[in-house]
XYZ file of C-alpha atoms in Angstrom:
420
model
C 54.143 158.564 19.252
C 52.039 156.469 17.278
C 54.971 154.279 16.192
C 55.727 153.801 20.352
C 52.064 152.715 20.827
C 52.260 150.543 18.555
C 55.131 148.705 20.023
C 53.531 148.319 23.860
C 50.412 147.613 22.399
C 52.673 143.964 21.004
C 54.572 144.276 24.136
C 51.248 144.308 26.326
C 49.294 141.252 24.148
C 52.445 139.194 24.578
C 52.692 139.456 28.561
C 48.885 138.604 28.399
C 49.617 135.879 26.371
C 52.403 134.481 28.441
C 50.322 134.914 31.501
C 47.207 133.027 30.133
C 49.482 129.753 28.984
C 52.045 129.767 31.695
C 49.273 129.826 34.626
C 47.876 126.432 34.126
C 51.260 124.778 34.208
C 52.393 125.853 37.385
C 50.720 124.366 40.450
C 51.980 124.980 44.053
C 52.105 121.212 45.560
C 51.445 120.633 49.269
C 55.478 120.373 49.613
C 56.074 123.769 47.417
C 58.193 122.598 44.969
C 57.323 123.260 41.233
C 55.998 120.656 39.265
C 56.723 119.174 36.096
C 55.894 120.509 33.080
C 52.714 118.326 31.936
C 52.595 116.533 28.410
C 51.933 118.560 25.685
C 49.089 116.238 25.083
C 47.560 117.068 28.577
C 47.785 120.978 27.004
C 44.884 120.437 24.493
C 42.623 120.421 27.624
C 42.469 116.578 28.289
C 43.224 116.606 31.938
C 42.140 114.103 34.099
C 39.039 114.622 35.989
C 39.112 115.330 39.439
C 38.496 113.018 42.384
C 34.615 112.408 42.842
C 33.379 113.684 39.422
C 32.734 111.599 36.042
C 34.850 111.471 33.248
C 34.068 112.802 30.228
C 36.309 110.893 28.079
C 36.302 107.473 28.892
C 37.990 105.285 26.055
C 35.042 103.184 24.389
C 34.703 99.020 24.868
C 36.769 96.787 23.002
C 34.364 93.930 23.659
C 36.842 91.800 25.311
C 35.034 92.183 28.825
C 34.506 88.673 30.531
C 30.497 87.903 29.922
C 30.776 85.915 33.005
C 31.354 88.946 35.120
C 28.832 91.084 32.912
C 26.232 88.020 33.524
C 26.590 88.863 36.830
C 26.193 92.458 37.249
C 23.118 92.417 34.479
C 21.523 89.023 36.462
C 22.257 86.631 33.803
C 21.190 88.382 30.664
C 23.271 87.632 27.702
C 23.634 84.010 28.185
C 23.999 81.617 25.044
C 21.901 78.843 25.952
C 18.923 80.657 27.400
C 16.137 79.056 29.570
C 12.437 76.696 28.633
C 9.553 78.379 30.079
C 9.728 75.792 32.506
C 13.249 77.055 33.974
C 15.066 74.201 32.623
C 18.166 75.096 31.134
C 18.907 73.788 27.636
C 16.721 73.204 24.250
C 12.802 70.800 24.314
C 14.132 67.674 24.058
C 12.057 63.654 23.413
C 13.063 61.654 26.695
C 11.030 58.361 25.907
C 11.515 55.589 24.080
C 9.243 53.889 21.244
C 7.462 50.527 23.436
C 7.504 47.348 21.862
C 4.708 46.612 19.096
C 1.358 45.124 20.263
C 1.268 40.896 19.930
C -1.401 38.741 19.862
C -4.519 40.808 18.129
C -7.363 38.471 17.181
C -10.863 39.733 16.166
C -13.823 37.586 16.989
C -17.685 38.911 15.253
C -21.164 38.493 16.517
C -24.448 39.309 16.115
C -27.219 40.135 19.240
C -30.888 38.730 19.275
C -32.590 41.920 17.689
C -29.965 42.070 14.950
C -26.909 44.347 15.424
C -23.622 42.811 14.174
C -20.854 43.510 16.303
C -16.743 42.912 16.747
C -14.715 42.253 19.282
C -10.467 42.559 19.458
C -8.210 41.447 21.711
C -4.342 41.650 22.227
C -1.448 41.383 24.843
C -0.881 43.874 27.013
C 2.643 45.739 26.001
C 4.919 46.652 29.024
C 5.307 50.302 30.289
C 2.914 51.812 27.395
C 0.303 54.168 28.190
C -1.845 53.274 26.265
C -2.914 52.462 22.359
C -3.439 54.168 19.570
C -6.836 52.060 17.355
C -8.072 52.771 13.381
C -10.879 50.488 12.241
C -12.092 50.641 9.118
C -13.685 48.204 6.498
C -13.304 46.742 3.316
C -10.377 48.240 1.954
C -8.492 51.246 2.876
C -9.714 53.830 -0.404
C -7.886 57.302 0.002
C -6.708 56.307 3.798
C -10.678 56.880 4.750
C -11.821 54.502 7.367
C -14.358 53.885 9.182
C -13.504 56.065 11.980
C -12.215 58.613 9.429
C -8.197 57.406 10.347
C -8.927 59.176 13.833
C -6.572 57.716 16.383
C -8.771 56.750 19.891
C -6.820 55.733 23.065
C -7.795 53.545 25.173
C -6.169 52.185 28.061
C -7.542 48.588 27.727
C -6.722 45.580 25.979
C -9.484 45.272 23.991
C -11.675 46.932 21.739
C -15.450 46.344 21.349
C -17.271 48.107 18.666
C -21.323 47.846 16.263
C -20.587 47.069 12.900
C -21.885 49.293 10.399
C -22.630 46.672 7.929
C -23.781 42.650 8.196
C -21.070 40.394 6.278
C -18.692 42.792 5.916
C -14.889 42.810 6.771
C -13.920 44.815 9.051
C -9.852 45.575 10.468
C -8.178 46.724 13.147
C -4.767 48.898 13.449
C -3.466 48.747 17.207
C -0.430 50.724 18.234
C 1.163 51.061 21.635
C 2.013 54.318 22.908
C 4.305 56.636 25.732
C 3.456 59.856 26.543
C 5.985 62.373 26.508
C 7.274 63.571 29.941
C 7.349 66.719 28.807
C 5.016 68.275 25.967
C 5.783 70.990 23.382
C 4.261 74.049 23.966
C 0.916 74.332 21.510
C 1.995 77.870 20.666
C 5.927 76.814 19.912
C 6.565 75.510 16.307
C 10.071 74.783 17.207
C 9.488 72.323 20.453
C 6.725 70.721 17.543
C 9.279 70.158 15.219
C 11.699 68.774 17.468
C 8.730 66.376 18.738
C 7.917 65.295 15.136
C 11.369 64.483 13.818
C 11.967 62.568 16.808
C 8.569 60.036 15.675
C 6.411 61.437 18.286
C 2.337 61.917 17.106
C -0.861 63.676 18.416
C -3.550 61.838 19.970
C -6.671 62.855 19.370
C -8.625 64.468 20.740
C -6.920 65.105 23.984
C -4.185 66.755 21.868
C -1.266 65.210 24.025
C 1.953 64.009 21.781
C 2.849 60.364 22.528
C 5.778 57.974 20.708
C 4.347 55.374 19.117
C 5.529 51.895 18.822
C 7.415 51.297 15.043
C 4.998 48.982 13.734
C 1.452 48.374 13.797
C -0.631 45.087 14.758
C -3.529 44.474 12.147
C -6.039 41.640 12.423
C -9.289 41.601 10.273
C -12.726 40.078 10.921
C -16.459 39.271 8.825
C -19.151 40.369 10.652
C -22.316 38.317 11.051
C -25.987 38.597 10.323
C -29.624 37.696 10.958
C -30.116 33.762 9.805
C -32.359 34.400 6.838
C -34.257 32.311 4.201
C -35.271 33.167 0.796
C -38.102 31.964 -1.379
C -37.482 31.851 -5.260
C -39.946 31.713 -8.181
C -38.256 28.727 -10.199
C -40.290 27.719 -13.168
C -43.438 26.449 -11.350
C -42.114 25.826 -8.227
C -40.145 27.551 -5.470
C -36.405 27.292 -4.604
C -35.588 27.866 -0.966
C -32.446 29.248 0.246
C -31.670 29.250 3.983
C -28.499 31.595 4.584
C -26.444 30.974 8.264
C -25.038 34.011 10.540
C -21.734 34.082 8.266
C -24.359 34.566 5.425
C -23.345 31.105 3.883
C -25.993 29.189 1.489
C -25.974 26.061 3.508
C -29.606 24.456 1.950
C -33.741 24.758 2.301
C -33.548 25.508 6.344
C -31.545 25.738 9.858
C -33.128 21.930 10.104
C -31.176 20.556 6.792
C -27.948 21.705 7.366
C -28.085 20.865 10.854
C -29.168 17.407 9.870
C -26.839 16.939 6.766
C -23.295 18.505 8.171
C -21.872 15.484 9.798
C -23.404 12.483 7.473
C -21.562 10.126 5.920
C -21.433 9.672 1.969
C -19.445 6.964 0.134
C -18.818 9.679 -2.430
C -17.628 13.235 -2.821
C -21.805 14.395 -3.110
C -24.564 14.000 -0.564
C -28.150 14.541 -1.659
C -30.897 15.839 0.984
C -34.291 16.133 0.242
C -37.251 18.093 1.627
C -40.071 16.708 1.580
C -42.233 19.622 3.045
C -40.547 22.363 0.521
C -40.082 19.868 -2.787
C -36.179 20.671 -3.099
C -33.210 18.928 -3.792
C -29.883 19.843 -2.158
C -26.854 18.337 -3.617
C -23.802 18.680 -1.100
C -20.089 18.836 -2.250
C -17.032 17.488 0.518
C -17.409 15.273 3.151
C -18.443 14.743 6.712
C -18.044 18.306 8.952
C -17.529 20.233 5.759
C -20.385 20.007 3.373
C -21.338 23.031 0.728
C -24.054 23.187 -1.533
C -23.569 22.655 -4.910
C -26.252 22.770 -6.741
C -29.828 22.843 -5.790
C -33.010 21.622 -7.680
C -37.038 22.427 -7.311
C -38.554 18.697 -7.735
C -42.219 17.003 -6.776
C -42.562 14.853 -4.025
C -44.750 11.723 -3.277
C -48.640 13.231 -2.544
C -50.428 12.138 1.003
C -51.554 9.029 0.080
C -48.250 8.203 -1.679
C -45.974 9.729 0.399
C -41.997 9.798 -0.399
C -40.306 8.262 2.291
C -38.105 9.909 5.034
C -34.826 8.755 6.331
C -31.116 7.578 5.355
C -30.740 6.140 2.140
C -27.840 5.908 -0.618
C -28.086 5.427 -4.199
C -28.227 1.455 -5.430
C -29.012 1.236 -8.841
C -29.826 2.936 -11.983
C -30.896 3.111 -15.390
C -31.626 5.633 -18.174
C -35.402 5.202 -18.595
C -38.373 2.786 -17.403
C -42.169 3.051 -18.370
C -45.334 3.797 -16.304
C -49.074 3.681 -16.924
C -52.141 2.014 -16.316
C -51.186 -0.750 -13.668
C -52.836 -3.609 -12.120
C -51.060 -3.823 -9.030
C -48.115 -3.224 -9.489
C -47.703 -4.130 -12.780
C -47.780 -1.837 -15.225
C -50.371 -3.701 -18.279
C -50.642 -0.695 -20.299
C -47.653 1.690 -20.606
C -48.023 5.191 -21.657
C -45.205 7.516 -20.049
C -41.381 7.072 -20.349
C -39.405 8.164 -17.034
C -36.064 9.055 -17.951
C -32.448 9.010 -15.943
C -33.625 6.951 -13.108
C -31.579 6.348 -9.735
C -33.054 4.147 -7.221
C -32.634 4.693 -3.504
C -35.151 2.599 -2.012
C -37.479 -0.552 -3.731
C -39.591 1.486 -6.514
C -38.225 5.026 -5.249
C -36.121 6.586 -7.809
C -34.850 10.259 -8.570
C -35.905 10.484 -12.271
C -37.470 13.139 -15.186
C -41.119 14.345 -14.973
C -43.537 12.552 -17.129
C -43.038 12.034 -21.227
C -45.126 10.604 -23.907
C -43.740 7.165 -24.894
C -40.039 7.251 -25.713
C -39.958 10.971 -26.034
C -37.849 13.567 -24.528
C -39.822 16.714 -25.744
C -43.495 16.014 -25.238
C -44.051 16.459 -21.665
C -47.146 14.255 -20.484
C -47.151 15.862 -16.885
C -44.324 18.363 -15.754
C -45.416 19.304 -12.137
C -42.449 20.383 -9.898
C -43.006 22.440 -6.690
C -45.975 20.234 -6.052
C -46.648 17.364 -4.164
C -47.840 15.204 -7.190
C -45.839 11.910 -7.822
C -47.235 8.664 -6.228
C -43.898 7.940 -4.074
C -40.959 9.182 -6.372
C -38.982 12.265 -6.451
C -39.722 13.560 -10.170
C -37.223 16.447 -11.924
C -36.515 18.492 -14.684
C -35.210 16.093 -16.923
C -31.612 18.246 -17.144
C -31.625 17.780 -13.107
C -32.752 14.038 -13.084
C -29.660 13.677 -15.720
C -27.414 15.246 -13.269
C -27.535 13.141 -10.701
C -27.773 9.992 -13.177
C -24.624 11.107 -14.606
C -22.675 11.979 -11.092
C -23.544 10.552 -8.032
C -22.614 7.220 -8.032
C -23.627 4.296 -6.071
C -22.728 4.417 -2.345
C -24.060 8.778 -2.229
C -25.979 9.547 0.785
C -29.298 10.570 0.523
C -30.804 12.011 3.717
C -34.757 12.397 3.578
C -36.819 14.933 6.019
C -39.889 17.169 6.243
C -37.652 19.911 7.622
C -38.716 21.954 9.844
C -40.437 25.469 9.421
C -38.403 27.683 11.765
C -35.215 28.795 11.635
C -33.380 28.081 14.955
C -30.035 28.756 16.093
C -28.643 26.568 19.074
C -29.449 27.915 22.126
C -30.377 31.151 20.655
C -34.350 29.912 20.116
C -36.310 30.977 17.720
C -35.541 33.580 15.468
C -38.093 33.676 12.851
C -40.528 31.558 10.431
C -42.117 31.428 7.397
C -44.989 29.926 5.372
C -45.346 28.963 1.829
């Protein structure tokens, strides 16, 4: 018995078993025919999913889908190019051109009535540019530090009018035309910068805006001018004085001299004035419209009652010594001085040496210069009176005056005096 339940207990499990699997392949169609045995790969439980529900099994992307169709069901995420913030497609790119360099920059200097030195530049106007780009700065450029510290200031003029720090000093311009970008780089995006940069643009300062600047730069330079001045000098026992113009140029005793003296005549290469009122000697180097002092000498000049005369003269004679004393007359009856290196300019005026004993060139019988002390002549350190005996030959200019006090400029008036 055992043995027999045995057997339908194998004979039972295998009708089970053939029920279980042989279910799922038979399925009445609406026509009632049997169908088809499915794949034995649709037996591992694979079946497709019925109308209306999901599949669980969907085979995964190759990554051959056209982007253009996924750009359009995901709005355009995904592209390659991307977008600016300002919705223009495509990277920051420069859209203007350097303008042509700026042409014509000349500086011109001045000076105002209560003494502020000042320069002026001008230049062409360059087509199309916004505007310029300026650097001043004086002397010479040490470490790139200028004046204005290298900052760049725009202006939209032609011009550029600035105060001098410093009387008699040079001072230069850089000028550079500029375009402004159409379109700026973002502050906050280094890579729109960069782009900028490499493509020559700058920043302006201090409105920040980036600009292309022309390729070169125009550069003019200019000395500023200052106060007409005159300076007083101890010089042995007299007083050199040194009048100085608006360009700060020695040009002799006063505004009056050089005024007077800058379009004489000489015969020679030298002109001589002399100032009666101050008891110097100018001596002038050139010729007519372009005179310079050359050297410049402290002598004594005729007292009231012998007074040295004023006007034009030249040099007509000379010779190295004569002899003075006790006179009767004119005549000298009883000499006791030697005058050395005399040159004549008018009768008994000459340019010679202060007084020596007899024939001597050492022991000085009256050396007043500074002073009015002579009785007509114009007397000199015996070096100076030498000087002129040795170089300025006959034919020199020599243009007398009691210059005047005041320093005057044109039409500017009066600027200032002084006493001695």
């Amino acid at each position: 018995m055992s043995r027999m339940k045995k057997v339908w207990s194998v004979i039972v499990a295998l009708i089970m078993a053939l029920t279980i699997f042989a279910v799922p392949t038979f399925a009445l169609e609406g026509d009632g025919t049997e169908s088809e045995v499915a794949p034995a790969a649709e037996l591992d439980g694979d079946q497709p999913a019925a109308v209306g529900e999901p599949s669980s099994n969907e085979e995964p992307s190759t990554g051959n889908e056209d982007p253009q169709n996924d750009s359009q069901d995901n709005g355009g995420e995904g592209t390659l190019e991307g977008t600016t913030e300002n919705g223009d497609e495509g990277e920051f790119v420069v859209d203007v051109e350097a303008p042509a360099a700026v042409t014509g920059l000349t500086g011109t200097a001045s000076i105002t009535k209560n003494g502020v030195s000042t320069i002026a530049f001008k230049w062409n106007t360059v087509p199309d540019a916004d505007g310029y780009a300026i650097s001043r700065y004086s002397g010479k450029i040490s470490n790139g530090q200028y004046l204005d510290q290298g900052e760049a200031l725009s202006y939209n003029l032609t011009d550029y009018n600035g105060a001098a720090l410093k009387q008699r000093t040079t001072y230069s311009l850089h000028v550079i035309a500029y375009v402004k970008l159409k379109e700026q780089p973002s502050a906050d995006n280094e890579e729109e910068i960069r782009i900028a940069e490499e493509a020559g643009a700058i920043k302006i300062n201090p409105s920040g805006e980036y600009v292309m600047p022309s390729k070169t730069a125009a550069t003019a330079s200019v000395k500023t001018k200052s106060v007409e001045r005159v300076e007083r000098t101890k010089y042995d026992k007299g007083y050199l004085y040194k009048y100085y113009d608006q360009n700060g140029v020695y040009r002799g005793t006063s505004y009056s001299m050089w005024n007077t003296i800058k379009n004489k005549k000489s015969k020679t290469k030298y002109l001589i004035a002399l100032d009666t009122r101050r008891n110097n000697v100018v001596i002038y180097k050139g010729k007519k419209g372009n005179w310079k002092v050359y050297k410049h000498f402290v002598c004594s000049c005729g007292t009231d009652g012998h007074r040295t005369p004023r006007g034009n003269f030249k040099i007509l004679s000379k010779k190295p010594k004569f002899q003075t004393g006790d006179k009767v007359g004119k005549k000298v009856v009883r000499a006791k001085y030697t005058c050395w290196y005399a040159t004549r300019i008018k009768g008994a005026i000459f340019f010679h040496s202060t007084l020596y004993h007899l024939n001597s060139k050492s022991r000085h019988a009256a050396r007043h210069v500074g002073k009015h002390y002579s009785h007509g002549c114009i007397r000199l350190e015996i070096k100076n009176a030498k000087w002129i005996y040795n170089n300025c030959k006959k034919g020199t200019a020599v243009i007398s005056r009691k210059y005047g006090r005041d320093v005057s400029y044109g039409s500017s008036g009066f600027l200032f005096s002084y006493s001695y």
